[in-house]
PDB file of C-alpha atoms in Angstrom:
ATOM      1  CA  MET A 446      63.288 -88.188 -11.779  1.00  0.00           C
ATOM      2  CA  SER A 447      64.343 -84.553 -11.856  1.00  0.00           C
ATOM      3  CA  LEU A 448      64.620 -81.354  -9.849  1.00  0.00           C
ATOM      4  CA  GLY A 449      64.738 -77.769 -11.068  1.00  0.00           C
ATOM      5  CA  ASP A 450      63.040 -74.703 -12.329  1.00  0.00           C
ATOM      6  CA  TYR A 451      63.652 -70.974 -12.711  1.00  0.00           C
ATOM      7  CA  VAL A 452      65.782 -67.908 -11.840  1.00  0.00           C
ATOM      8  CA  TRP A 453      64.460 -64.395 -12.492  1.00  0.00           C
ATOM      9  CA  ILE A 454      65.143 -60.707 -11.850  1.00  0.00           C
ATOM     10  CA  ASP A 455      62.749 -59.581  -9.113  1.00  0.00           C
ATOM     11  CA  GLN A 456      62.690 -55.928 -10.092  1.00  0.00           C
ATOM     12  CA  ASN A 457      60.295 -54.795  -7.343  1.00  0.00           C
ATOM     13  CA  SER A 458      61.774 -57.063  -4.621  1.00  0.00           C
ATOM     14  CA  ASN A 459      58.406 -58.524  -3.603  1.00  0.00           C
ATOM     15  CA  GLY A 460      59.524 -62.164  -3.851  1.00  0.00           C
ATOM     16  CA  LEU A 461      57.037 -62.990  -6.615  1.00  0.00           C
ATOM     17  CA  GLN A 462      57.403 -63.632 -10.340  1.00  0.00           C
ATOM     18  CA  ASP A 463      55.410 -60.696 -11.660  1.00  0.00           C
ATOM     19  CA  GLU A 464      54.408 -60.146 -15.259  1.00  0.00           C
ATOM     20  CA  GLY A 465      57.145 -58.399 -17.206  1.00  0.00           C
ATOM     21  CA  GLU A 466      60.018 -59.425 -14.936  1.00  0.00           C
ATOM     22  CA  LYS A 467      62.846 -61.010 -16.909  1.00  0.00           C
ATOM     23  CA  PRO A 468      64.653 -64.364 -16.554  1.00  0.00           C
ATOM     24  CA  LEU A 469      68.311 -64.444 -15.545  1.00  0.00           C
ATOM     25  CA  ALA A 470      70.638 -66.588 -17.650  1.00  0.00           C
ATOM     26  CA  ASP A 471      74.022 -68.119 -16.798  1.00  0.00           C
ATOM     27  CA  VAL A 472      73.436 -68.364 -13.039  1.00  0.00           C
ATOM     28  CA  LEU A 473      75.454 -71.200 -11.484  1.00  0.00           C
ATOM     29  CA  VAL A 474      73.177 -73.738  -9.759  1.00  0.00           C
ATOM     30  CA  THR A 475      74.532 -76.520  -7.512  1.00  0.00           C
ATOM     31  CA  LEU A 476      72.740 -79.695  -6.457  1.00  0.00           C
ATOM     32  CA  PHE A 477      73.522 -81.043  -2.974  1.00  0.00           C
ATOM     33  CA  ASP A 478      72.375 -84.136  -1.145  1.00  0.00           C
ATOM     34  CA  GLY A 479      70.613 -83.942   2.204  1.00  0.00           C
ATOM     35  CA  GLN A 480      73.957 -83.631   4.019  1.00  0.00           C
ATOM     36  CA  ALA A 481      75.095 -80.689   1.834  1.00  0.00           C
ATOM     37  CA  ASN A 482      77.519 -82.776  -0.222  1.00  0.00           C
ATOM     38  CA  GLN A 483      77.841 -81.453  -3.777  1.00  0.00           C
ATOM     39  CA  ILE A 484      76.419 -83.746  -6.461  1.00  0.00           C
ATOM     40  CA  ALA A 485      76.283 -81.712  -9.676  1.00  0.00           C
ATOM     41  CA  THR A 486      76.284 -78.206 -11.149  1.00  0.00           C
ATOM     42  CA  THR A 487      74.573 -76.523 -14.079  1.00  0.00           C
ATOM     43  CA  ILE A 488      73.751 -73.004 -15.288  1.00  0.00           C
ATOM     44  CA  THR A 489      70.433 -71.409 -16.151  1.00  0.00           C
ATOM     45  CA  ASP A 490      69.602 -71.191 -19.843  1.00  0.00           C
ATOM     46  CA  ALA A 491      68.581 -68.087 -21.788  1.00  0.00           C
ATOM     47  CA  SER A 492      65.032 -68.419 -20.415  1.00  0.00           C
ATOM     48  CA  GLY A 493      66.220 -68.676 -16.812  1.00  0.00           C
ATOM     49  CA  PHE A 494      65.507 -72.393 -16.447  1.00  0.00           C
ATOM     50  CA  TYR A 495      67.711 -75.149 -15.012  1.00  0.00           C
ATOM     51  CA  GLN A 496      67.175 -78.861 -14.375  1.00  0.00           C
ATOM     52  CA  PHE A 497      68.951 -81.817 -12.758  1.00  0.00           C
ATOM     53  CA  SER A 498      67.802 -85.088 -14.349  1.00  0.00           C
ATOM     54  CA  SER A 499      68.289 -88.855 -13.868  1.00  0.00           C
ATOM     55  CA  LEU A 500      68.178 -88.544 -10.088  1.00  0.00           C
ATOM     56  CA  ARG A 501      67.545 -91.289  -7.570  1.00  0.00           C
ATOM     57  CA  PRO A 502      64.994 -91.118  -4.751  1.00  0.00           C
ATOM     58  CA  GLY A 503      66.398 -89.248  -1.774  1.00  0.00           C
ATOM     59  CA  ASP A 504      66.982 -85.900  -0.105  1.00  0.00           C
ATOM     60  CA  TYR A 505      68.299 -82.945  -2.095  1.00  0.00           C
ATOM     61  CA  MET A 506      69.014 -79.232  -1.742  1.00  0.00           C
ATOM     62  CA  VAL A 507      69.662 -76.616  -4.421  1.00  0.00           C
ATOM     63  CA  GLY A 508      72.155 -73.757  -4.102  1.00  0.00           C
ATOM     64  CA  PHE A 509      72.387 -70.671  -6.321  1.00  0.00           C
ATOM     65  CA  THR A 510      75.545 -68.608  -6.782  1.00  0.00           C
ATOM     66  CA  ARG A 511      74.598 -64.941  -6.617  1.00  0.00           C
ATOM     67  CA  PRO A 512      75.859 -62.930  -9.616  1.00  0.00           C
ATOM     68  CA  ALA A 513      77.669 -59.670  -8.926  1.00  0.00           C
ATOM     69  CA  GLY A 514      75.279 -56.744  -8.605  1.00  0.00           C
ATOM     70  CA  TYR A 515      72.373 -58.832  -7.289  1.00  0.00           C
ATOM     71  CA  ALA A 516      70.918 -59.882  -3.938  1.00  0.00           C
ATOM     72  CA  PHE A 517      68.469 -62.700  -3.212  1.00  0.00           C
ATOM     73  CA  THR A 518      64.883 -61.531  -2.840  1.00  0.00           C
ATOM     74  CA  GLN A 519      62.305 -62.384  -0.161  1.00  0.00           C
ATOM     75  CA  VAL A 520      61.593 -66.083   0.320  1.00  0.00           C
ATOM     76  CA  ASN A 521      58.249 -67.979   0.317  1.00  0.00           C
ATOM     77  CA  GLN A 522      55.988 -65.044  -0.519  1.00  0.00           C
ATOM     78  CA  GLY A 523      52.365 -65.681  -1.519  1.00  0.00           C
ATOM     79  CA  GLY A 524      50.619 -69.030  -1.786  1.00  0.00           C
ATOM     80  CA  ASP A 525      51.724 -70.160  -5.256  1.00  0.00           C
ATOM     81  CA  LEU A 526      54.844 -72.384  -5.187  1.00  0.00           C
ATOM     82  CA  SER A 527      55.379 -71.794  -8.901  1.00  0.00           C
ATOM     83  CA  LYS A 528      55.628 -68.009  -8.432  1.00  0.00           C
ATOM     84  CA  ASP A 529      57.759 -67.517  -5.296  1.00  0.00           C
ATOM     85  CA  SER A 530      61.463 -67.609  -4.485  1.00  0.00           C
ATOM     86  CA  ASP A 531      62.697 -70.571  -2.439  1.00  0.00           C
ATOM     87  CA  THR A 532      66.220 -69.379  -1.753  1.00  0.00           C
ATOM     88  CA  ASP A 533      67.486 -68.310   1.662  1.00  0.00           C
ATOM     89  CA  GLN A 534      68.609 -64.686   1.375  1.00  0.00           C
ATOM     90  CA  ALA A 535      71.812 -65.290   3.346  1.00  0.00           C
ATOM     91  CA  THR A 536      72.974 -68.702   2.097  1.00  0.00           C
ATOM     92  CA  GLY A 537      71.522 -68.836  -1.430  1.00  0.00           C
ATOM     93  CA  ARG A 538      70.248 -72.353  -0.736  1.00  0.00           C
ATOM     94  CA  THR A 539      66.845 -73.978  -0.560  1.00  0.00           C
ATOM     95  CA  VAL A 540      65.625 -76.207   2.237  1.00  0.00           C
ATOM     96  CA  VAL A 541      66.128 -79.967   1.906  1.00  0.00           C
ATOM     97  CA  THR A 542      63.433 -81.675  -0.165  1.00  0.00           C
ATOM     98  CA  ARG A 543      62.727 -85.393  -0.573  1.00  0.00           C
ATOM     99  CA  LEU A 544      62.376 -86.690  -4.117  1.00  0.00           C
ATOM    100  CA  SER A 545      60.208 -89.796  -4.507  1.00  0.00           C
ATOM    101  CA  SER A 546      60.452 -92.447  -7.211  1.00  0.00           C
ATOM    102  CA  GLY A 547      59.214 -91.095 -10.561  1.00  0.00           C
ATOM    103  CA  GLU A 548      58.839 -87.530  -9.253  1.00  0.00           C
ATOM    104  CA  HIS A 549      59.693 -84.448 -11.328  1.00  0.00           C
ATOM    105  CA  ASP A 550      59.768 -81.492  -8.933  1.00  0.00           C
ATOM    106  CA  LEU A 551      60.105 -78.271 -10.948  1.00  0.00           C
ATOM    107  CA  THR A 552      59.182 -75.733  -8.275  1.00  0.00           C
ATOM    108  CA  TRP A 553      62.565 -74.574  -6.915  1.00  0.00           C
ATOM    109  CA  ASP A 554      63.054 -70.969  -7.953  1.00  0.00           C
ATOM    110  CA  ALA A 555      65.367 -68.090  -7.081  1.00  0.00           C
ATOM    111  CA  GLY A 556      64.586 -64.381  -7.387  1.00  0.00           C
ATOM    112  CA  LEU A 557      67.443 -61.887  -7.591  1.00  0.00           C
ATOM    113  CA  THR A 558      67.131 -58.142  -7.080  1.00  0.00           C
ATOM    114  CA  PRO A 559      69.570 -55.644  -8.634  1.00  0.00           C
ATOM    115  CA  THR A 560      71.569 -53.881  -5.923  1.00  0.00           C
ATOM    116  CA  SER A 561      72.822 -50.911  -7.944  1.00  0.00           C
ATOM    117  CA  ILE A 562      69.450 -49.231  -8.461  1.00  0.00           C
ATOM    118  CA  ALA A 563      67.064 -47.697  -5.945  1.00  0.00           C
ATOM    119  CA  ALA A 564      63.294 -47.536  -5.655  1.00  0.00           C
ATOM    120  CA  LEU A 565      60.725 -45.475  -3.776  1.00  0.00           C
ATOM    121  CA  GLY A 566      57.106 -46.348  -3.071  1.00  0.00           C
ATOM    122  CA  GLY A 567      54.369 -47.102  -0.570  1.00  0.00           C
ATOM    123  CA  HIS A 568      50.598 -47.309  -0.050  1.00  0.00           C
ATOM    124  CA  VAL A 569      47.628 -44.946  -0.323  1.00  0.00           C
ATOM    125  CA  TRP A 570      44.475 -45.617   1.669  1.00  0.00           C
ATOM    126  CA  ASP A 571      41.124 -44.255   2.890  1.00  0.00           C
ATOM    127  CA  ASP A 572      41.467 -43.288   6.561  1.00  0.00           C
ATOM    128  CA  GLY A 573      37.719 -42.640   6.895  1.00  0.00           C
ATOM    129  CA  LEU A 574      35.877 -39.647   8.335  1.00  0.00           C
ATOM    130  CA  SER A 575      37.969 -36.928   9.907  1.00  0.00           C
ATOM    131  CA  ASP A 576      36.494 -37.417  13.380  1.00  0.00           C
ATOM    132  CA  ARG A 577      37.661 -41.046  13.392  1.00  0.00           C
ATOM    133  CA  ALA A 578      40.821 -40.778  11.286  1.00  0.00           C
ATOM    134  CA  ASP A 579      43.991 -41.524  13.236  1.00  0.00           C
ATOM    135  CA  GLY A 580      46.618 -41.448  10.474  1.00  0.00           C
ATOM    136  CA  GLU A 581      47.267 -45.188  10.893  1.00  0.00           C
ATOM    137  CA  ARG A 582      46.703 -47.667   8.043  1.00  0.00           C
ATOM    138  CA  ALA A 583      44.495 -50.401   9.535  1.00  0.00           C
ATOM    139  CA  THR A 584      43.847 -53.795   7.920  1.00  0.00           C
ATOM    140  CA  ASN A 585      40.122 -53.058   7.485  1.00  0.00           C
ATOM    141  CA  GLU A 586      40.648 -49.713   5.715  1.00  0.00           C
ATOM    142  CA  ASN A 587      40.324 -49.536   1.938  1.00  0.00           C
ATOM    143  CA  LEU A 588      43.407 -49.170  -0.242  1.00  0.00           C
ATOM    144  CA  LEU A 589      42.932 -46.678  -3.057  1.00  0.00           C
ATOM    145  CA  LYS A 590      43.464 -47.362  -6.747  1.00  0.00           C
ATOM    146  CA  GLY A 591      44.183 -44.619  -9.300  1.00  0.00           C
ATOM    147  CA  VAL A 592      45.629 -41.977  -6.986  1.00  0.00           C
ATOM    148  CA  ILE A 593      48.285 -39.793  -8.631  1.00  0.00           C
ATOM    149  CA  ALA A 594      51.739 -39.879  -7.007  1.00  0.00           C
ATOM    150  CA  VAL A 595      54.368 -37.454  -8.326  1.00  0.00           C
ATOM    151  CA  LEU A 596      58.115 -37.953  -7.867  1.00  0.00           C
ATOM    152  CA  LEU A 597      60.158 -34.766  -7.398  1.00  0.00           C
ATOM    153  CA  ASP A 598      63.881 -34.173  -7.137  1.00  0.00           C
ATOM    154  CA  ALA A 599      65.450 -32.257  -4.256  1.00  0.00           C
ATOM    155  CA  THR A 600      64.717 -28.921  -5.936  1.00  0.00           C
ATOM    156  CA  GLY A 601      61.025 -29.722  -6.430  1.00  0.00           C
ATOM    157  CA  LYS A 602      61.271 -30.468 -10.145  1.00  0.00           C
ATOM    158  CA  GLU A 603      58.954 -33.221 -11.356  1.00  0.00           C
ATOM    159  CA  ILE A 604      60.746 -36.395 -12.457  1.00  0.00           C
ATOM    160  CA  SER A 605      57.869 -38.800 -12.988  1.00  0.00           C
ATOM    161  CA  ARG A 606      54.290 -39.557 -12.009  1.00  0.00           C
ATOM    162  CA  THR A 607      52.299 -42.732 -11.641  1.00  0.00           C
ATOM    163  CA  LEU A 608      48.936 -44.108 -10.457  1.00  0.00           C
ATOM    164  CA  THR A 609      48.400 -46.401  -7.511  1.00  0.00           C
ATOM    165  CA  ALA A 610      47.566 -50.006  -8.384  1.00  0.00           C
ATOM    166  CA  ALA A 611      44.526 -52.016  -7.284  1.00  0.00           C
ATOM    167  CA  ASP A 612      46.264 -52.847  -3.993  1.00  0.00           C
ATOM    168  CA  GLY A 613      46.907 -49.159  -3.272  1.00  0.00           C
ATOM    169  CA  THR A 614      50.618 -49.339  -3.972  1.00  0.00           C
ATOM    170  CA  TYR A 615      52.762 -47.091  -6.132  1.00  0.00           C
ATOM    171  CA  LEU A 616      56.392 -47.511  -7.179  1.00  0.00           C
ATOM    172  CA  PHE A 617      59.110 -45.370  -8.706  1.00  0.00           C
ATOM    173  CA  ASP A 618      61.796 -47.832  -9.815  1.00  0.00           C
ATOM    174  CA  ASN A 619      65.223 -47.766 -11.447  1.00  0.00           C
ATOM    175  CA  LEU A 620      66.239 -44.609  -9.591  1.00  0.00           C
ATOM    176  CA  PRO A 621      69.830 -43.459  -9.168  1.00  0.00           C
ATOM    177  CA  PRO A 622      70.933 -42.733  -5.583  1.00  0.00           C
ATOM    178  CA  GLY A 623      69.946 -39.268  -4.482  1.00  0.00           C
ATOM    179  CA  GLN A 624      67.324 -37.145  -2.750  1.00  0.00           C
ATOM    180  CA  TYR A 625      63.644 -37.219  -3.648  1.00  0.00           C
ATOM    181  CA  GLN A 626      60.197 -36.107  -2.528  1.00  0.00           C
ATOM    182  CA  VAL A 627      56.744 -37.521  -3.291  1.00  0.00           C
ATOM    183  CA  THR A 628      53.613 -35.415  -3.712  1.00  0.00           C
ATOM    184  CA  PHE A 629      50.160 -37.014  -3.738  1.00  0.00           C
ATOM    185  CA  GLU A 630      47.246 -35.389  -5.540  1.00  0.00           C
ATOM    186  CA  LEU A 631      43.991 -35.340  -3.593  1.00  0.00           C
ATOM    187  CA  ALA A 632      41.701 -38.036  -4.983  1.00  0.00           C
ATOM    188  CA  PRO A 633      38.115 -37.197  -6.054  1.00  0.00           C
ATOM    189  CA  GLY A 634      35.652 -37.686  -3.215  1.00  0.00           C
ATOM    190  CA  PHE A 635      38.165 -36.872  -0.492  1.00  0.00           C
ATOM    191  CA  ALA A 636      38.409 -33.596   1.367  1.00  0.00           C
ATOM    192  CA  SER A 637      41.949 -33.647   2.717  1.00  0.00           C
ATOM    193  CA  PHE A 638      44.909 -35.745   3.792  1.00  0.00           C
ATOM    194  CA  THR A 639      44.875 -37.456   7.165  1.00  0.00           C
ATOM    195  CA  LEU A 640      47.150 -36.797  10.127  1.00  0.00           C
ATOM    196  CA  ASN A 641      50.754 -37.829   9.639  1.00  0.00           C
ATOM    197  CA  HIS A 642      53.638 -39.278  11.684  1.00  0.00           C
ATOM    198  CA  THR A 643      51.342 -41.018  14.172  1.00  0.00           C
ATOM    199  CA  GLY A 644      52.866 -44.521  14.370  1.00  0.00           C
ATOM    200  CA  ASP A 645      54.344 -47.451  12.474  1.00  0.00           C
ATOM    201  CA  HIS A 646      51.949 -47.746   9.485  1.00  0.00           C
ATOM    202  CA  ASN A 647      51.234 -44.065   9.249  1.00  0.00           C
ATOM    203  CA  SER A 648      50.708 -41.403   6.622  1.00  0.00           C
ATOM    204  CA  ASP A 649      53.838 -39.539   5.514  1.00  0.00           C
ATOM    205  CA  ALA A 650      52.069 -36.876   3.439  1.00  0.00           C
ATOM    206  CA  ASN A 651      51.922 -33.388   4.927  1.00  0.00           C
ATOM    207  CA  PRO A 652      48.213 -32.908   5.840  1.00  0.00           C
ATOM    208  CA  ILE A 653      48.138 -29.507   4.141  1.00  0.00           C
ATOM    209  CA  THR A 654      50.302 -30.033   1.052  1.00  0.00           C
ATOM    210  CA  GLY A 655      50.176 -33.791   0.433  1.00  0.00           C
ATOM    211  CA  GLN A 656      53.958 -33.851   0.128  1.00  0.00           C
ATOM    212  CA  THR A 657      56.586 -35.910   1.950  1.00  0.00           C
ATOM    213  CA  VAL A 658      59.794 -34.654   3.460  1.00  0.00           C
ATOM    214  CA  LEU A 659      63.082 -34.948   1.588  1.00  0.00           C
ATOM    215  CA  ILE A 660      64.021 -38.619   1.189  1.00  0.00           C
ATOM    216  CA  THR A 661      67.612 -39.823   0.705  1.00  0.00           C
ATOM    217  CA  LEU A 662      68.079 -43.075  -1.235  1.00  0.00           C
ATOM    218  CA  ALA A 663      71.382 -44.946  -1.163  1.00  0.00           C
ATOM    219  CA  ALA A 664      72.582 -47.145  -4.015  1.00  0.00           C
ATOM    220  CA  GLY A 665      70.421 -50.260  -4.160  1.00  0.00           C
ATOM    221  CA  GLN A 666      68.006 -49.048  -1.473  1.00  0.00           C
ATOM    222  CA  ARG A 667      64.345 -49.907  -2.001  1.00  0.00           C
ATOM    223  CA  ASP A 668      62.320 -47.770   0.398  1.00  0.00           C
ATOM    224  CA  LEU A 669      58.652 -48.718   0.075  1.00  0.00           C
ATOM    225  CA  THR A 670      57.421 -47.066   3.294  1.00  0.00           C
ATOM    226  CA  TRP A 671      56.134 -43.689   2.057  1.00  0.00           C
ATOM    227  CA  ASP A 672      52.353 -43.722   2.476  1.00  0.00           C
ATOM    228  CA  ALA A 673      49.438 -41.313   2.241  1.00  0.00           C
ATOM    229  CA  GLY A 674      46.040 -41.451   3.937  1.00  0.00           C
ATOM    230  CA  PHE A 675      42.937 -39.558   2.815  1.00  0.00           C
ATOM    231  CA  VAL A 676      39.824 -38.446   4.724  1.00  0.00           C
ATOM    232  CA  THR A 677      36.360 -37.755   3.329  1.00  0.00           C
ATOM    233  CA  GLN A 678      35.596 -34.652   5.400  1.00  0.00           C
ATOM    234  CA  PRO A 679      37.752 -31.587   6.118  1.00  0.00           C
ATOM    235  CA  THR A 680      39.852 -32.109   9.209  1.00  0.00           C
ATOM    236  CA  ASP A 681      41.277 -29.724  11.775  1.00  0.00           C
ATOM    237  CA  ILE A 682      44.939 -30.518  11.233  1.00  0.00           C
ATOM    238  CA  ASP A 683      47.246 -30.846  14.221  1.00  0.00           C
ATOM    239  CA  ASN A 684      50.889 -30.911  13.178  1.00  0.00           C
ATOM    240  CA  GLY A 685      52.105 -31.463  16.703  1.00  0.00           C
ATOM    241  CA  HIS A 686      52.907 -35.149  16.254  1.00  0.00           C
ATOM    242  CA  GLU A 687      56.476 -36.290  16.679  1.00  0.00           C
ATOM    243  CA  PRO A 688      58.078 -37.352  13.360  1.00  0.00           C
ATOM    244  CA  HIS A 689      59.777 -40.643  12.624  1.00  0.00           C
ATOM    245  CA  ALA A 690      63.526 -40.811  13.015  1.00  0.00           C
ATOM    246  CA  HIS A 691      63.872 -40.518   9.222  1.00  0.00           C
ATOM    247  CA  GLN A 692      61.525 -37.545   9.037  1.00  0.00           C
ATOM    248  CA  GLN A 693      62.599 -34.207  10.466  1.00  0.00           C
ATOM    249  CA  LEU A 694      60.508 -31.454   8.894  1.00  0.00           C
ATOM    250  CA  PHE A 695      57.682 -30.580   6.535  1.00  0.00           C
ATOM    251  CA  LEU A 696      58.596 -29.215   3.127  1.00  0.00           C
ATOM    252  CA  PRO A 697      56.339 -26.630   1.502  1.00  0.00           C
ATOM    253  CA  LEU A 698      54.362 -27.543  -1.564  1.00  0.00           C
ATOM    254  CA  VAL A 699      56.456 -26.964  -4.652  1.00  0.00           C
ATOM    255  CA  THR A 700      54.778 -25.034  -7.443  1.00  0.00           C
ATOM    256  CA  ARG A 701      55.598 -26.404 -10.866  1.00  0.00           C
TER     257      ARG A 701
END
């Protein structure tokens, strides 16, 4: 009977073991019984794996000691137990699990996110025809793949560009703390950007320029809330909406 599995670096902080994310070696792992009494310790190997063997039937719990410079990622994301993180973000421990006679349970994983780097990202979606577009990303609206998002520094100089993925998301990762802007290029088949600053899941792109306001990222901050909505007909833009608390003004389009 055994209990164990895997510790990895969750670079995008989504709580899932994505392709290309690396294992984390030498993480201290502690085995507890159902009453939180320590039974044994081990460390993850070079491939990020750990295992407690020769166990008896009973209740167990696994605890992970967080290395300096890391935080525990989101827990229980997705529907695949072999790909998620099972570790409470505050305590570093799993829930209690019961091990039956002859069982080898190798599904108890921990994802750790670096805290010294920052990231910026969000979603891009089709907000429909201009006469029905409300600037809010609804669950039945299509997310857009292949849209160009451009990362700028505070002076408007281009740093990097990327394309949105199949789920409409884009990400600029491994960023130092500082101030940034994002400009979205109008996708083929769309006439303009939708209204912005209209609610919780809204578009942050200026309807005229396609550019966000100036964004300040602190060390370790992963701000994935900067979205853009598109409409398929020209729209009569009304910039009279109240901005979010973190958004104060529109910045003009920067010519590069």
